[in-house]
PDB file of C-alpha atoms in Angstrom:
ATOM      1  CA  UNK B  27     -36.532  44.351 -13.338  1.00 50.00           C
ATOM      2  CA  UNK B  28     -35.303  47.647 -11.871  1.00 59.00           C
ATOM      3  CA  UNK B  29     -31.762  48.628 -12.792  1.00 61.00           C
ATOM      4  CA  UNK B  30     -30.738  48.742  -9.107  1.00 57.00           C
ATOM      5  CA  UNK B  31     -31.712  45.140  -8.457  1.00 64.00           C
ATOM      6  CA  UNK B  32     -30.154  44.020 -11.724  1.00 61.00           C
ATOM      7  CA  UNK B  33     -26.892  45.721 -10.824  1.00 63.00           C
ATOM      8  CA  UNK B  34     -26.970  44.221  -7.325  1.00 72.00           C
ATOM      9  CA  UNK B  35     -27.546  40.758  -8.775  1.00 74.00           C
ATOM     10  CA  UNK B  36     -24.636  41.153 -11.193  1.00 73.00           C
ATOM     11  CA  UNK B  37     -22.387  42.321  -8.359  1.00 77.00           C
ATOM     12  CA  UNK B  38     -23.443  39.385  -6.164  1.00 81.00           C
ATOM     13  CA  UNK B  39     -22.713  36.922  -8.959  1.00 81.00           C
ATOM     14  CA  UNK B  40     -19.316  38.526  -9.515  1.00 80.00           C
ATOM     15  CA  UNK B  41     -18.429  38.343  -5.810  1.00 84.00           C
ATOM     16  CA  UNK B  42     -19.503  34.696  -5.604  1.00 86.00           C
ATOM     17  CA  UNK B  43     -17.453  33.911  -8.706  1.00 82.00           C
ATOM     18  CA  UNK B  44     -14.376  35.582  -7.204  1.00 83.00           C
ATOM     19  CA  UNK B  45     -14.796  33.668  -3.935  1.00 87.00           C
ATOM     20  CA  UNK B  46     -15.184  30.315  -5.695  1.00 87.00           C
ATOM     21  CA  UNK B  47     -12.200  30.988  -7.948  1.00 84.00           C
ATOM     22  CA  UNK B  48      -9.993  31.944  -4.984  1.00 87.00           C
ATOM     23  CA  UNK B  49     -11.093  28.843  -3.041  1.00 88.00           C
ATOM     24  CA  UNK B  50     -10.238  26.682  -6.048  1.00 86.00           C
ATOM     25  CA  UNK B  51      -6.829  28.364  -6.358  1.00 87.00           C
ATOM     26  CA  UNK B  52      -6.220  27.710  -2.646  1.00 90.00           C
ATOM     27  CA  UNK B  53      -6.915  23.991  -3.011  1.00 89.00           C
ATOM     28  CA  UNK B  54      -4.611  23.824  -6.025  1.00 87.00           C
ATOM     29  CA  UNK B  55      -1.887  25.627  -4.088  1.00 88.00           C
ATOM     30  CA  UNK B  56      -2.253  23.239  -1.133  1.00 90.00           C
ATOM     31  CA  UNK B  57      -1.931  20.285  -3.527  1.00 89.00           C
ATOM     32  CA  UNK B  58       1.353  21.609  -4.907  1.00 86.00           C
ATOM     33  CA  UNK B  59       3.581  20.461  -2.038  1.00 88.00           C
ATOM     34  CA  UNK B  60       2.287  16.835  -1.948  1.00 89.00           C
ATOM     35  CA  UNK B  61       2.644  16.666  -5.731  1.00 88.00           C
ATOM     36  CA  UNK B  62       6.279  17.791  -5.468  1.00 89.00           C
ATOM     37  CA  UNK B  63       6.968  15.145  -2.807  1.00 90.00           C
ATOM     38  CA  UNK B  64       5.527  12.450  -5.070  1.00 86.00           C
ATOM     39  CA  UNK B  65       7.557  13.738  -8.030  1.00 87.00           C
ATOM     40  CA  UNK B  66      10.837  13.648  -6.067  1.00 88.00           C
ATOM     41  CA  UNK B  67      10.313   9.971  -5.192  1.00 87.00           C
ATOM     42  CA  UNK B  68       9.672   8.897  -8.782  1.00 82.00           C
ATOM     43  CA  UNK B  69      11.989   8.094 -11.652  1.00 81.00           C
ATOM     44  CA  UNK B  70      11.924   7.534 -15.373  1.00 80.00           C
ATOM     45  CA  UNK B  71       8.812   7.931 -17.474  1.00 81.00           C
ATOM     46  CA  UNK B  72       6.397   8.317 -14.569  1.00 81.00           C
ATOM     47  CA  UNK B  73       8.530  11.152 -13.153  1.00 84.00           C
ATOM     48  CA  UNK B  74       8.283  13.055 -16.442  1.00 85.00           C
ATOM     49  CA  UNK B  75       4.511  12.627 -16.532  1.00 84.00           C
ATOM     50  CA  UNK B  76       4.191  13.893 -12.975  1.00 85.00           C
ATOM     51  CA  UNK B  77       6.245  16.928 -13.982  1.00 87.00           C
ATOM     52  CA  UNK B  78       3.625  17.653 -16.646  1.00 86.00           C
ATOM     53  CA  UNK B  79       0.947  17.418 -13.948  1.00 87.00           C
ATOM     54  CA  UNK B  80       2.841  19.909 -11.772  1.00 88.00           C
ATOM     55  CA  UNK B  81       3.158  22.325 -14.699  1.00 88.00           C
ATOM     56  CA  UNK B  82      -0.569  21.986 -15.362  1.00 87.00           C
ATOM     57  CA  UNK B  83      -1.300  22.676 -11.693  1.00 87.00           C
ATOM     58  CA  UNK B  84       0.763  25.858 -11.935  1.00 88.00           C
ATOM     59  CA  UNK B  85      -1.115  26.783 -15.101  1.00 86.00           C
ATOM     60  CA  UNK B  86      -4.446  26.232 -13.334  1.00 85.00           C
ATOM     61  CA  UNK B  87      -3.382  28.400 -10.396  1.00 87.00           C
ATOM     62  CA  UNK B  88      -2.349  31.227 -12.723  1.00 86.00           C
ATOM     63  CA  UNK B  89      -5.593  30.830 -14.651  1.00 83.00           C
ATOM     64  CA  UNK B  90      -7.664  31.056 -11.464  1.00 83.00           C
ATOM     65  CA  UNK B  91      -5.782  34.121 -10.261  1.00 86.00           C
ATOM     66  CA  UNK B  92      -5.966  35.811 -13.676  1.00 83.00           C
ATOM     67  CA  UNK B  93      -9.708  35.245 -13.804  1.00 82.00           C
ATOM     68  CA  UNK B  94     -10.112  36.698 -10.304  1.00 84.00           C
ATOM     69  CA  UNK B  95      -7.987  39.754 -11.197  1.00 84.00           C
ATOM     70  CA  UNK B  96     -10.044  40.381 -14.326  1.00 81.00           C
ATOM     71  CA  UNK B  97     -13.270  40.195 -12.332  1.00 80.00           C
ATOM     72  CA  UNK B  98     -12.001  42.427  -9.515  1.00 83.00           C
ATOM     73  CA  UNK B  99     -10.374  45.117 -11.665  1.00 82.00           C
ATOM     74  CA  UNK B 100     -12.944  45.057 -14.484  1.00 78.00           C
ATOM     75  CA  UNK B 101     -10.186  44.859 -17.073  1.00 75.00           C
ATOM     76  CA  UNK B 102     -11.446  45.096 -20.661  1.00 75.00           C
ATOM     77  CA  UNK B 103     -10.252  41.613 -21.536  1.00 71.00           C
ATOM     78  CA  UNK B 104     -12.245  38.765 -23.071  1.00 73.00           C
ATOM     79  CA  UNK B 105     -13.183  36.539 -20.132  1.00 68.00           C
ATOM     80  CA  UNK B 106     -13.928  33.668 -22.498  1.00 73.00           C
ATOM     81  CA  UNK B 107     -10.205  33.051 -23.052  1.00 76.00           C
ATOM     82  CA  UNK B 108      -9.515  32.217 -19.400  1.00 72.00           C
ATOM     83  CA  UNK B 109     -12.101  29.457 -18.892  1.00 74.00           C
ATOM     84  CA  UNK B 110     -11.344  28.160 -22.375  1.00 80.00           C
ATOM     85  CA  UNK B 111      -7.673  27.764 -21.475  1.00 78.00           C
ATOM     86  CA  UNK B 112      -8.545  26.225 -18.108  1.00 76.00           C
ATOM     87  CA  UNK B 113     -10.885  23.720 -19.773  1.00 81.00           C
ATOM     88  CA  UNK B 114      -8.164  22.790 -22.279  1.00 84.00           C
ATOM     89  CA  UNK B 115      -5.646  22.337 -19.477  1.00 81.00           C
ATOM     90  CA  UNK B 116      -8.184  20.265 -17.548  1.00 82.00           C
ATOM     91  CA  UNK B 117      -8.615  17.922 -20.500  1.00 86.00           C
ATOM     92  CA  UNK B 118      -4.838  17.464 -20.794  1.00 86.00           C
ATOM     93  CA  UNK B 119      -4.668  16.949 -17.016  1.00 84.00           C
ATOM     94  CA  UNK B 120      -7.253  14.162 -17.149  1.00 86.00           C
ATOM     95  CA  UNK B 121      -5.461  12.540 -20.106  1.00 88.00           C
ATOM     96  CA  UNK B 122      -2.132  12.470 -18.248  1.00 86.00           C
ATOM     97  CA  UNK B 123      -3.767  11.154 -15.052  1.00 86.00           C
ATOM     98  CA  UNK B 124      -5.471   8.326 -16.963  1.00 88.00           C
ATOM     99  CA  UNK B 125      -2.177   7.317 -18.598  1.00 86.00           C
ATOM    100  CA  UNK B 126      -0.360   7.341 -15.262  1.00 85.00           C
ATOM    101  CA  UNK B 127      -3.146   5.235 -13.746  1.00 85.00           C
ATOM    102  CA  UNK B 128      -2.902   2.703 -16.583  1.00 86.00           C
ATOM    103  CA  UNK B 129       0.863   2.415 -16.115  1.00 83.00           C
ATOM    104  CA  UNK B 130       0.428   2.072 -12.350  1.00 83.00           C
ATOM    105  CA  UNK B 131      -2.169  -0.688 -12.709  1.00 85.00           C
ATOM    106  CA  UNK B 132       0.005  -2.524 -15.247  1.00 87.00           C
ATOM    107  CA  UNK B 133       3.036  -2.310 -12.948  1.00 84.00           C
ATOM    108  CA  UNK B 134       0.977  -3.539  -9.995  1.00 86.00           C
ATOM    109  CA  UNK B 135      -0.348  -6.499 -11.971  1.00 91.00           C
ATOM    110  CA  UNK B 136       3.191  -7.361 -13.070  1.00 91.00           C
ATOM    111  CA  UNK B 137       4.415  -7.193  -9.470  1.00 91.00           C
ATOM    112  CA  UNK B 138       1.529  -9.387  -8.284  1.00 92.00           C
ATOM    113  CA  UNK B 139       2.340 -11.960 -10.963  1.00 94.00           C
ATOM    114  CA  UNK B 140       6.007 -11.955  -9.897  1.00 94.00           C
ATOM    115  CA  UNK B 141       4.985 -12.429  -6.264  1.00 94.00           C
ATOM    116  CA  UNK B 142       2.711 -15.324  -7.239  1.00 94.00           C
ATOM    117  CA  UNK B 143       5.523 -16.998  -9.205  1.00 94.00           C
ATOM    118  CA  UNK B 144       7.909 -16.549  -6.263  1.00 94.00           C
ATOM    119  CA  UNK B 145       5.276 -17.947  -3.889  1.00 92.00           C
ATOM    120  CA  UNK B 146       4.774 -21.032  -6.062  1.00 93.00           C
ATOM    121  CA  UNK B 147       8.538 -21.562  -6.343  1.00 94.00           C
ATOM    122  CA  UNK B 148       8.927 -21.255  -2.575  1.00 90.00           C
ATOM    123  CA  UNK B 149       6.087 -23.690  -1.881  1.00 89.00           C
ATOM    124  CA  UNK B 150       7.454 -26.217  -4.375  1.00 92.00           C
ATOM    125  CA  UNK B 151      10.903 -25.994  -2.788  1.00 91.00           C
ATOM    126  CA  UNK B 152       9.432 -26.207   0.715  1.00 88.00           C
ATOM    127  CA  UNK B 153       7.449 -29.324  -0.178  1.00 88.00           C
ATOM    128  CA  UNK B 154      10.320 -30.966  -2.073  1.00 90.00           C
ATOM    129  CA  UNK B 155      12.798 -30.912   0.819  1.00 88.00           C
ATOM    130  CA  UNK B 156      13.098 -34.415   2.251  1.00 86.00           C
ATOM    131  CA  UNK B 157      14.099 -33.199   5.707  1.00 83.00           C
ATOM    132  CA  UNK B 158      11.520 -32.202   8.307  1.00 81.00           C
ATOM    133  CA  UNK B 159      10.726 -28.476   8.145  1.00 83.00           C
ATOM    134  CA  UNK B 160       8.118 -26.619  10.190  1.00 83.00           C
ATOM    135  CA  UNK B 161       7.198 -22.942  10.323  1.00 84.00           C
ATOM    136  CA  UNK B 162       6.227 -21.407  13.666  1.00 81.00           C
ATOM    137  CA  UNK B 163       4.502 -18.211  14.728  1.00 81.00           C
ATOM    138  CA  UNK B 164       5.811 -15.872  17.432  1.00 81.00           C
ATOM    139  CA  UNK B 165       4.323 -18.137  20.126  1.00 79.00           C
ATOM    140  CA  UNK B 166       6.139 -21.229  18.760  1.00 77.00           C
ATOM    141  CA  UNK B 167       2.940 -22.768  17.402  1.00 81.00           C
ATOM    142  CA  UNK B 168       3.449 -24.881  14.289  1.00 81.00           C
ATOM    143  CA  UNK B 169       1.521 -23.195  11.494  1.00 82.00           C
ATOM    144  CA  UNK B 170       2.953 -25.039   8.497  1.00 84.00           C
ATOM    145  CA  UNK B 171       4.807 -28.282   7.892  1.00 85.00           C
ATOM    146  CA  UNK B 172       6.290 -29.796   4.771  1.00 86.00           C
ATOM    147  CA  UNK B 173       5.316 -33.324   3.632  1.00 87.00           C
ATOM    148  CA  UNK B 174       8.333 -34.842   5.396  1.00 84.00           C
ATOM    149  CA  UNK B 175       7.237 -33.306   8.699  1.00 82.00           C
ATOM    150  CA  UNK B 176       3.626 -34.346   8.109  1.00 82.00           C
ATOM    151  CA  UNK B 177       4.758 -37.927   7.567  1.00 81.00           C
ATOM    152  CA  UNK B 178       6.645 -37.835  10.861  1.00 78.00           C
ATOM    153  CA  UNK B 179       3.617 -36.387  12.663  1.00 75.00           C
ATOM    154  CA  UNK B 180       1.306 -38.935  11.033  1.00 76.00           C
ATOM    155  CA  UNK B 181      -0.739 -36.241   9.255  1.00 77.00           C
ATOM    156  CA  UNK B 182      -2.358 -36.537   5.847  1.00 78.00           C
ATOM    157  CA  UNK B 183      -1.168 -34.151   3.093  1.00 73.00           C
ATOM    158  CA  UNK B 184      -4.184 -31.839   3.420  1.00 76.00           C
ATOM    159  CA  UNK B 185      -5.018 -32.511   7.054  1.00 75.00           C
ATOM    160  CA  UNK B 186      -5.180 -29.398   9.221  1.00 76.00           C
ATOM    161  CA  UNK B 187      -2.236 -28.997  11.572  1.00 73.00           C
ATOM    162  CA  UNK B 188      -3.326 -28.957  15.235  1.00 71.00           C
ATOM    163  CA  UNK B 189      -2.391 -25.751  17.054  1.00 65.00           C
ATOM    164  CA  UNK B 190       0.496 -27.139  19.063  1.00 66.00           C
ATOM    165  CA  UNK B 191       3.789 -25.773  20.352  1.00 69.00           C
ATOM    166  CA  UNK B 192       6.795 -27.022  18.422  1.00 68.00           C
ATOM    167  CA  UNK B 193       8.375 -28.591  21.511  1.00 64.00           C
ATOM    168  CA  UNK B 194       5.198 -30.599  22.170  1.00 64.00           C
ATOM    169  CA  UNK B 195       6.255 -32.829  19.297  1.00 63.00           C
ATOM    170  CA  UNK B 196       8.847 -34.284  21.658  1.00 57.00           C
ATOM    171  CA  UNK B 197       7.508 -33.909  25.201  1.00 54.00           C
ATOM    172  CA  UNK B 198       4.055 -33.537  26.687  1.00 54.00           C
ATOM    173  CA  UNK B 199       5.119 -31.466  29.689  1.00 54.00           C
ATOM    174  CA  UNK B 200       7.815 -28.819  30.033  1.00 52.00           C
ATOM    175  CA  UNK B 201       9.148 -28.708  33.592  1.00 53.00           C
ATOM    176  CA  UNK B 202      12.173 -26.463  33.136  1.00 48.00           C
ATOM    177  CA  UNK B 203      10.688 -23.362  34.748  1.00 49.00           C
ATOM    178  CA  UNK B 204       8.746 -25.288  37.374  1.00 51.00           C
ATOM    179  CA  UNK B 205      11.646 -27.453  38.547  1.00 52.00           C
ATOM    180  CA  UNK B 206      14.364 -24.870  37.846  1.00 52.00           C
ATOM    181  CA  UNK B 207      16.596 -27.319  36.036  1.00 51.00           C
ATOM    182  CA  UNK B 208      17.537 -28.423  32.570  1.00 52.00           C
ATOM    183  CA  UNK B 209      15.185 -30.844  30.893  1.00 51.00           C
ATOM    184  CA  UNK B 210      16.339 -33.529  28.478  1.00 53.00           C
ATOM    185  CA  UNK B 211      14.046 -35.884  26.649  1.00 52.00           C
ATOM    186  CA  UNK B 212      14.033 -38.373  23.837  1.00 53.00           C
ATOM    187  CA  UNK B 213      10.769 -39.235  22.165  1.00 52.00           C
ATOM    188  CA  UNK B 214      10.163 -41.829  19.491  1.00 50.00           C
ATOM    189  CA  UNK B 215       7.537 -41.479  16.768  1.00 52.00           C
ATOM    190  CA  UNK B 216       6.049 -44.846  15.968  1.00 47.00           C
ATOM    191  CA  UNK B 217       4.544 -43.502  12.755  1.00 50.00           C
ATOM    192  CA  UNK B 218       7.936 -42.596  11.338  1.00 53.00           C
ATOM    193  CA  UNK B 219      10.306 -44.876  13.253  1.00 60.00           C
ATOM    194  CA  UNK B 220      12.333 -41.812  14.230  1.00 61.00           C
ATOM    195  CA  UNK B 221      13.359 -40.341  17.564  1.00 61.00           C
ATOM    196  CA  UNK B 222      13.619 -36.714  18.650  1.00 61.00           C
ATOM    197  CA  UNK B 223      16.243 -35.455  21.066  1.00 59.00           C
ATOM    198  CA  UNK B 224      14.973 -32.493  23.056  1.00 55.00           C
ATOM    199  CA  UNK B 225      16.732 -30.167  25.494  1.00 56.00           C
ATOM    200  CA  UNK B 226      15.211 -27.171  27.272  1.00 54.00           C
ATOM    201  CA  UNK B 227      17.364 -24.847  29.372  1.00 53.00           C
ATOM    202  CA  UNK B 228      16.011 -22.234  31.752  1.00 52.00           C
ATOM    203  CA  UNK B 229      16.740 -18.672  30.652  1.00 52.00           C
ATOM    204  CA  UNK B 230      19.328 -16.844  32.726  1.00 50.00           C
ATOM    205  CA  UNK B 231      17.915 -14.133  34.957  1.00 51.00           C
ATOM    206  CA  UNK B 232      19.305 -10.610  34.812  1.00 47.00           C
TER     207      UNK B 232
END
């Protein structure tokens, strides 16, 4: 291979290496600000580990820039030291990330278990109350009822609740808006031998 082409190939490889190193340093630099925001919102052991990550990011940036400077200025320095240090830092970086991930997963599992325990406690309390309790959505549809309410409605323990407005338990037709007057009603439930007193008042206009 002619010396000219060999020299041109070496120069091309060097330029490509410099470009790739600078692009990598840019991505690391852009990641610095989000990493600092995460670190500020943490506490305790996880905060200290994230500080190690930030230091490693700074070390990687300096390593990238040092490698680029050596390539550009042709300094008589052993290039092998730079990638060796970067590889070592990368291994430590991965180790810290894996440990943080393990702690995060463990904390999430613990939180999910606590939520499940709280959910079971709430459901047991909800079902144990002897008074009628119903839960409604934003449109006043009954979406859940405790056993006492199911007994009043004549529903089986696992029977699906019909999509019905809560006030329909007492009256079949609401005439407040149509007749522009207060509506009072009393409805008896044969299944429970109980009566409901219902009153609907028209909202005041502005």
